[in-house]
Tab-separated table of C-alpha atoms in Angstrom:
chain	number	residue	atom	x	y	z
A	1186	MET	CA	-29.857	-37.777	-1.855
A	1187	LEU	CA	-33.482	-38.502	-2.510
A	1188	PRO	CA	-35.965	-38.934	0.196
A	1189	ALA	CA	-37.179	-42.536	0.556
A	1190	VAL	CA	-39.969	-43.380	-1.952
A	1191	PRO	CA	-43.238	-44.430	-0.129
A	1192	ASP	CA	-44.565	-47.662	-1.247
A	1193	PRO	CA	-47.715	-46.870	-3.486
A	1194	LEU	CA	-48.957	-50.356	-2.858
A	1195	GLN	CA	-49.685	-49.229	0.654
A	1196	ARG	CA	-52.105	-46.540	-0.717
A	1197	PRO	CA	-55.869	-47.185	-1.309
A	1198	PRO	CA	-56.675	-48.586	-4.726
A	1199	MET	CA	-57.297	-45.986	-7.417
A	1200	GLY	CA	-59.026	-45.723	-10.776
A	1201	PHE	CA	-55.798	-44.434	-12.243
A	1202	ASP	CA	-52.883	-46.585	-11.387
A	1203	ILE	CA	-50.074	-44.014	-11.554
A	1204	ARG	CA	-47.417	-46.389	-10.712
A	1205	ALA	CA	-48.220	-48.804	-13.488
A	1206	PHE	CA	-48.618	-45.815	-15.937
A	1207	ALA	CA	-45.258	-44.358	-14.822
A	1208	THR	CA	-43.504	-47.687	-15.159
A	1209	HIS	CA	-44.910	-48.481	-18.648
A	1210	ARG	CA	-45.493	-45.089	-20.369
A	1211	PHE	CA	-42.380	-43.091	-19.843
A	1212	GLY	CA	-40.970	-43.572	-23.272
A	1213	GLY	CA	-40.395	-40.652	-25.642
A	1214	HIS	CA	-38.807	-37.518	-24.398
A	1215	GLY	CA	-39.517	-38.188	-20.728
A	1216	GLY	CA	-37.834	-41.572	-21.094
A	1217	ARG	CA	-34.831	-39.959	-22.867
A	1218	LEU	CA	-34.497	-37.543	-19.972
A	1219	GLY	CA	-34.537	-40.350	-17.467
A	1220	ILE	CA	-37.628	-39.062	-15.640
A	1221	THR	CA	-39.112	-41.516	-13.054
A	1222	TYR	CA	-41.935	-41.835	-10.567
A	1223	HIS	CA	-41.319	-40.376	-7.154
A	1224	ASP	CA	-44.515	-40.001	-5.290
A	1225	HIS	CA	-48.196	-39.167	-5.638
A	1226	GLY	CA	-51.460	-38.328	-3.633
A	1227	GLU	CA	-55.132	-37.802	-4.576
A	1228	ASP	CA	-54.408	-34.537	-6.544
A	1229	TRP	CA	-50.614	-34.322	-6.903
A	1230	ALA	CA	-47.796	-36.293	-8.304
A	1231	GLU	CA	-43.925	-36.030	-7.966
A	1232	LEU	CA	-41.450	-37.121	-10.560
A	1233	ALA	CA	-37.712	-37.111	-10.434
A	1234	LEU	CA	-35.314	-35.828	-13.140
A	1235	PRO	CA	-31.781	-37.129	-12.540
A	1236	TYR	CA	-28.989	-34.771	-13.422
A	1237	ALA	CA	-27.031	-35.496	-16.678
A	1238	PRO	CA	-24.353	-33.491	-18.498
A	1239	ASP	CA	-26.346	-33.681	-21.779
A	1240	LEU	CA	-29.253	-31.833	-20.279
A	1241	VAL	CA	-27.219	-28.771	-19.736
A	1242	GLY	CA	-28.272	-25.425	-21.149
A	1243	ASP	CA	-25.625	-23.238	-19.710
A	1244	PRO	CA	-22.238	-25.040	-20.185
A	1245	GLU	CA	-20.226	-22.417	-18.418
A	1246	ARG	CA	-22.126	-23.041	-15.082
A	1247	GLY	CA	-23.420	-26.615	-15.728
A	1248	VAL	CA	-27.025	-25.555	-15.235
A	1249	LEU	CA	-29.869	-27.675	-16.653
A	1250	ALA	CA	-31.743	-26.268	-19.710
A	1251	SER	CA	-35.236	-25.271	-19.108
A	1252	GLY	CA	-36.619	-27.665	-21.592
A	1253	PRO	CA	-36.043	-30.669	-19.223
A	1254	ILE	CA	-37.658	-28.829	-16.296
A	1255	ILE	CA	-40.682	-27.900	-18.424
A	1256	THR	CA	-40.892	-31.536	-19.573
A	1257	LEU	CA	-40.731	-32.740	-15.913
A	1258	MET	CA	-43.332	-30.340	-14.728
A	1259	ASP	CA	-45.681	-30.983	-17.803
A	1260	MET	CA	-45.505	-34.662	-16.964
A	1261	ALA	CA	-45.942	-34.172	-13.113
A	1262	THR	CA	-48.903	-31.878	-13.523
A	1263	SER	CA	-50.529	-34.173	-16.138
A	1264	LEU	CA	-50.286	-37.132	-13.675
A	1265	ALA	CA	-51.851	-34.826	-10.990
A	1266	VAL	CA	-54.799	-34.293	-13.316
A	1267	TRP	CA	-55.278	-38.008	-13.967
A	1268	SER	CA	-54.942	-38.744	-10.227
A	1269	LYS	CA	-57.528	-36.127	-9.354
A	1270	ARG	CA	-59.941	-37.321	-12.176
A	1271	ASP	CA	-59.147	-40.820	-11.014
A	1272	ARG	CA	-58.691	-41.912	-14.616
A	1273	TRP	CA	-56.661	-41.275	-17.670
A	1274	VAL	CA	-58.214	-38.800	-20.149
A	1275	PRO	CA	-56.668	-37.529	-23.343
A	1276	HIS	CA	-55.703	-33.911	-22.865
A	1277	ALA	CA	-53.778	-31.118	-24.555
A	1278	THR	CA	-51.562	-28.549	-22.837
A	1279	LEU	CA	-53.104	-25.173	-23.483
A	1280	ASP	CA	-50.425	-23.109	-21.746
A	1281	LEU	CA	-47.681	-23.463	-19.256
A	1282	ARG	CA	-45.967	-20.745	-17.484
A	1283	ILE	CA	-42.816	-21.258	-15.495
A	1284	ASP	CA	-40.807	-18.910	-13.160
A	1285	TYR	CA	-37.129	-19.779	-12.649
A	1286	LEU	CA	-36.657	-18.848	-9.024
A	1287	ARG	CA	-32.908	-19.807	-9.065
A	1288	PRO	CA	-30.721	-22.084	-11.212
A	1289	ALA	CA	-30.733	-25.868	-10.296
A	1290	THR	CA	-27.420	-26.877	-8.610
A	1291	PRO	CA	-25.403	-28.968	-11.025
A	1292	GLY	CA	-25.260	-32.650	-10.103
A	1293	ARG	CA	-28.513	-32.727	-8.092
A	1294	THR	CA	-31.662	-34.692	-9.106
A	1295	VAL	CA	-34.593	-32.372	-9.608
A	1296	ILE	CA	-38.002	-33.320	-7.976
A	1297	GLY	CA	-41.013	-31.907	-9.834
A	1298	ARG	CA	-44.292	-31.688	-7.839
A	1299	GLY	CA	-47.420	-31.112	-9.902
A	1300	GLU	CA	-50.783	-30.315	-8.317
A	1301	CYS	CA	-54.274	-30.210	-9.913
A	1302	TYR	CA	-56.188	-27.588	-7.957
A	1303	ARG	CA	-59.340	-27.229	-10.113
A	1304	LEU	CA	-61.234	-29.404	-12.515
A	1305	THR	CA	-64.025	-28.483	-14.978
A	1306	ARG	CA	-65.476	-30.881	-17.608
A	1307	ALA	CA	-63.154	-29.353	-20.208
A	1308	ILE	CA	-60.277	-27.710	-18.356
A	1309	SER	CA	-57.792	-28.823	-15.699
A	1310	PHE	CA	-55.956	-26.169	-13.819
A	1311	VAL	CA	-52.542	-26.983	-12.473
A	1312	ARG	CA	-49.593	-25.535	-10.529
A	1313	GLY	CA	-46.444	-26.933	-9.174
A	1314	GLN	CA	-42.938	-26.510	-7.923
A	1315	ALA	CA	-39.520	-28.064	-8.707
A	1316	HIS	CA	-36.760	-28.389	-6.133
A	1317	ASP	CA	-33.357	-30.039	-6.063
A	1318	GLY	CA	-33.309	-31.410	-2.481
A	1319	ASP	CA	-35.087	-28.880	-0.251
A	1320	PRO	CA	-38.845	-28.343	-0.962
A	1321	GLU	CA	-38.669	-25.058	0.965
A	1322	ASP	CA	-35.954	-23.696	-1.532
A	1323	PRO	CA	-37.541	-24.368	-4.922
A	1324	ILE	CA	-35.942	-23.827	-8.268
A	1325	ALA	CA	-39.005	-23.157	-10.300
A	1326	HIS	CA	-42.769	-22.444	-10.033
A	1327	VAL	CA	-45.255	-23.326	-12.706
A	1328	ALA	CA	-48.968	-22.697	-13.533
A	1329	GLY	CA	-50.803	-24.099	-16.542
A	1330	THR	CA	-53.980	-25.325	-18.074
A	1331	TYR	CA	-54.919	-28.517	-19.923
A	1332	MET	CA	-58.015	-29.122	-22.150
A	1333	ASN	CA	-59.750	-32.454	-21.892
A	1334	THR	CA	-59.971	-33.438	-25.584
A	1335	GLU	CA	-62.651	-36.124	-25.122
A	1336	VAL	CA	-65.478	-33.715	-24.328
A	1337	GLN	CA	-67.025	-30.792	-26.245
A	1338	PRO	CA	-66.695	-27.537	-24.220
B	1397	MET	CA	-22.978	-19.695	-31.941
B	1398	LYS	CA	-22.428	-23.233	-30.338
B	1399	LEU	CA	-25.556	-24.670	-29.184
B	1400	PRO	CA	-25.688	-26.196	-25.556
B	1401	PRO	CA	-25.600	-29.929	-24.879
B	1402	TYR	CA	-29.432	-30.154	-24.454
B	1403	ALA	CA	-29.805	-28.955	-28.080
B	1404	GLU	CA	-28.099	-32.083	-29.209
B	1405	VAL	CA	-30.633	-34.318	-27.263
B	1406	LEU	CA	-33.404	-32.409	-29.338
B	1407	GLY	CA	-31.422	-32.951	-32.499
B	1408	LEU	CA	-31.328	-29.264	-33.218
B	1409	GLU	CA	-29.506	-27.656	-36.209
B	1410	ILE	CA	-29.261	-24.121	-37.169
B	1411	GLU	CA	-30.630	-23.408	-40.573
B	1412	PRO	CA	-29.183	-20.669	-42.703
B	1413	SER	CA	-31.656	-17.677	-43.107
B	1414	ASP	CA	-31.651	-14.011	-44.072
B	1415	GLY	CA	-33.021	-12.696	-40.826
B	1416	ALA	CA	-33.000	-14.356	-37.381
B	1417	PRO	CA	-31.471	-17.894	-37.236
B	1418	VAL	CA	-34.008	-20.685	-37.653
B	1419	LEU	CA	-33.695	-23.834	-35.731
B	1420	VAL	CA	-34.845	-27.169	-37.010
B	1421	MET	CA	-35.817	-30.191	-34.779
B	1422	PRO	CA	-36.361	-33.478	-36.543
B	1423	PHE	CA	-39.201	-35.753	-35.397
B	1424	ALA	CA	-37.542	-38.624	-33.480
B	1425	ASP	CA	-38.389	-41.023	-30.639
B	1426	ASP	CA	-36.351	-38.865	-28.212
B	1427	VAL	CA	-38.721	-35.906	-28.586
B	1428	VAL	CA	-42.125	-37.802	-28.634
B	1429	GLY	CA	-44.771	-37.316	-25.950
B	1430	ARG	CA	-47.974	-39.264	-26.623
B	1431	PRO	CA	-47.477	-41.649	-29.579
B	1432	GLY	CA	-47.146	-39.918	-32.876
B	1433	PHE	CA	-46.874	-36.346	-31.323
B	1434	LEU	CA	-44.153	-34.154	-30.058
B	1435	HIS	CA	-43.729	-33.719	-26.313
B	1436	GLY	CA	-44.741	-30.312	-25.152
B	1437	GLY	CA	-41.492	-30.162	-23.172
B	1438	ALA	CA	-39.486	-30.823	-26.263
B	1439	ILE	CA	-41.338	-28.097	-28.167
B	1440	SER	CA	-40.704	-25.723	-25.198
B	1441	GLY	CA	-37.101	-26.677	-25.202
B	1442	LEU	CA	-36.787	-25.886	-28.929
B	1443	LEU	CA	-38.557	-22.536	-28.338
B	1444	GLU	CA	-36.121	-21.740	-25.449
B	1445	MET	CA	-33.218	-22.456	-27.772
B	1446	ALA	CA	-34.590	-20.360	-30.445
B	1447	ALA	CA	-35.006	-17.408	-27.997
B	1448	ILE	CA	-31.499	-17.784	-26.679
B	1449	VAL	CA	-30.028	-17.910	-30.299
B	1450	ALA	CA	-32.054	-14.718	-31.188
B	1451	LEU	CA	-30.857	-13.027	-28.048
B	1452	ASP	CA	-27.308	-13.984	-28.417
B	1453	HIS	CA	-27.543	-12.588	-32.076
B	1454	ALA	CA	-28.912	-9.306	-30.707
B	1455	LEU	CA	-26.329	-9.141	-27.842
B	1456	ALA	CA	-23.383	-9.856	-30.238
B	1457	GLY	CA	-24.351	-6.559	-31.999
B	1458	GLU	CA	-23.626	-4.776	-28.742
B	1459	SER	CA	-20.897	-5.502	-26.223
B	1460	GLY	CA	-22.285	-8.967	-25.362
B	1461	GLY	CA	-23.498	-10.107	-21.952
B	1462	ARG	CA	-24.566	-13.198	-19.961
B	1463	ILE	CA	-28.274	-13.999	-19.866
B	1464	LYS	CA	-30.347	-15.439	-17.029
B	1465	PRO	CA	-33.831	-16.787	-17.641
B	1466	VAL	CA	-36.449	-15.252	-15.362
B	1467	GLY	CA	-39.594	-16.836	-16.801
B	1468	VAL	CA	-41.340	-18.330	-19.866
B	1469	THR	CA	-44.860	-18.653	-20.884
B	1470	VAL	CA	-45.743	-21.222	-23.668
B	1471	ASP	CA	-48.959	-21.490	-25.564
B	1472	PHE	CA	-49.642	-24.708	-27.435
B	1473	MET	CA	-51.801	-24.120	-30.461
B	1474	ARG	CA	-51.493	-27.443	-32.457
B	1475	GLY	CA	-50.217	-30.876	-31.883
B	1476	GLY	CA	-46.628	-31.508	-33.253
B	1477	ARG	CA	-46.759	-34.245	-35.941
B	1478	ASP	CA	-44.306	-36.557	-37.407
B	1479	LYS	CA	-42.395	-34.031	-39.464
B	1480	PRO	CA	-39.573	-31.484	-38.910
B	1481	THR	CA	-40.318	-28.497	-36.650
B	1482	ARG	CA	-38.881	-25.065	-37.101
B	1483	ALA	CA	-38.527	-22.252	-34.617
B	1484	ALA	CA	-37.263	-18.694	-34.612
B	1485	GLY	CA	-36.980	-16.147	-31.864
B	1486	ARG	CA	-37.534	-12.399	-31.910
B	1487	VAL	CA	-36.149	-9.970	-29.369
B	1488	THR	CA	-39.022	-7.525	-28.796
B	1489	ARG	CA	-37.075	-5.338	-26.384
B	1490	LEU	CA	-33.413	-5.268	-25.452
B	1491	GLY	CA	-32.890	-3.064	-22.507
B	1492	THR	CA	-29.822	-2.603	-20.414
B	1493	ARG	CA	-31.014	-5.051	-17.737
B	1494	VAL	CA	-33.909	-7.008	-19.214
B	1495	ALA	CA	-34.655	-8.625	-22.628
B	1496	ASN	CA	-38.103	-9.631	-23.757
B	1497	VAL	CA	-38.052	-12.326	-26.368
B	1498	GLU	CA	-40.742	-14.062	-28.376
B	1499	ALA	CA	-40.282	-17.381	-30.084
B	1500	THR	CA	-42.562	-19.366	-32.443
B	1501	ALA	CA	-42.544	-22.922	-33.649
B	1502	TRP	CA	-44.177	-24.247	-36.741
B	1503	GLN	CA	-44.210	-27.260	-39.104
B	1504	ASP	CA	-45.717	-26.534	-42.516
B	1505	GLU	CA	-46.283	-22.736	-42.577
B	1506	PRO	CA	-44.627	-20.161	-40.322
B	1507	ASP	CA	-48.141	-18.435	-40.062
B	1508	ARG	CA	-49.701	-21.717	-38.735
B	1509	PRO	CA	-47.620	-21.955	-35.406
B	1510	ILE	CA	-47.799	-25.171	-33.310
B	1511	ALA	CA	-46.640	-23.207	-30.201
B	1512	ALA	CA	-45.345	-19.840	-29.079
B	1513	ALA	CA	-43.480	-18.620	-26.089
B	1514	ARG	CA	-42.705	-15.311	-24.359
B	1515	MET	CA	-39.536	-15.144	-22.333
B	1516	ASN	CA	-37.914	-12.680	-20.001
B	1517	TYR	CA	-34.225	-12.638	-19.470
B	1518	LEU	CA	-31.998	-10.649	-17.178
B	1519	ILE	CA	-28.906	-9.449	-18.879
B	1520	VAL	CA	-25.608	-9.244	-16.924
B	1521	ARG	CA	-23.394	-6.814	-18.940
B	1522	GLY	CA	-19.660	-6.372	-18.758
């Protein structure tokens, strides 16, 4: 079961409308994986990845592959960057590191929370965690950097 | 080796090769991020599959074993364009408990990678 989703319309207006973005832009790989908006704040965003048998990487145990988890965290941390910058900027992932703390439980929706903890003109520093029901018992931890491609370093 | 279900979402196929197996991922709507470019997550998924195939290949030469991913670091060097992407893994060290694996993804030339990953796996033997 997912926690109730807070109504983003109750939040103060932002220069980056994450809800509209999440509704209209999740095509491509994120759309194929069924990733949806879950929640957000000024410098963080949460997305949901529903469990699906075709996303499995370990058929013996039914555990999700890491590709979908990385996709989820890449998107959640990107949204966190645009929330903190309060506008969309084109950016490229420089690197992303992920530690698998434990396997995701088969059947459970995974919630990915991305946070942008530092911005420079050119670089956005992010971190995040993924869990499958209990934020205190995460399945993965990530850290990464993005380069803002609209500015010269 | 039979690829797991997620490899089908990525459209992966194993290409015959002399050395380590090479995986090919066609460019398709299902693996796109920003318009016209591959999603970093799909590239990461391809790299992971290439690493697993390479490790499976190496373990088959021994007594086999189950693998558990501990962590992965991916560097993205170039945008993935509208063309097929290839990836191959290389086991840099195969110990009794831990395997270190590298994987590289490229489009035109293997020496112009679009992304590379380092992965650590626990090996459960017997």
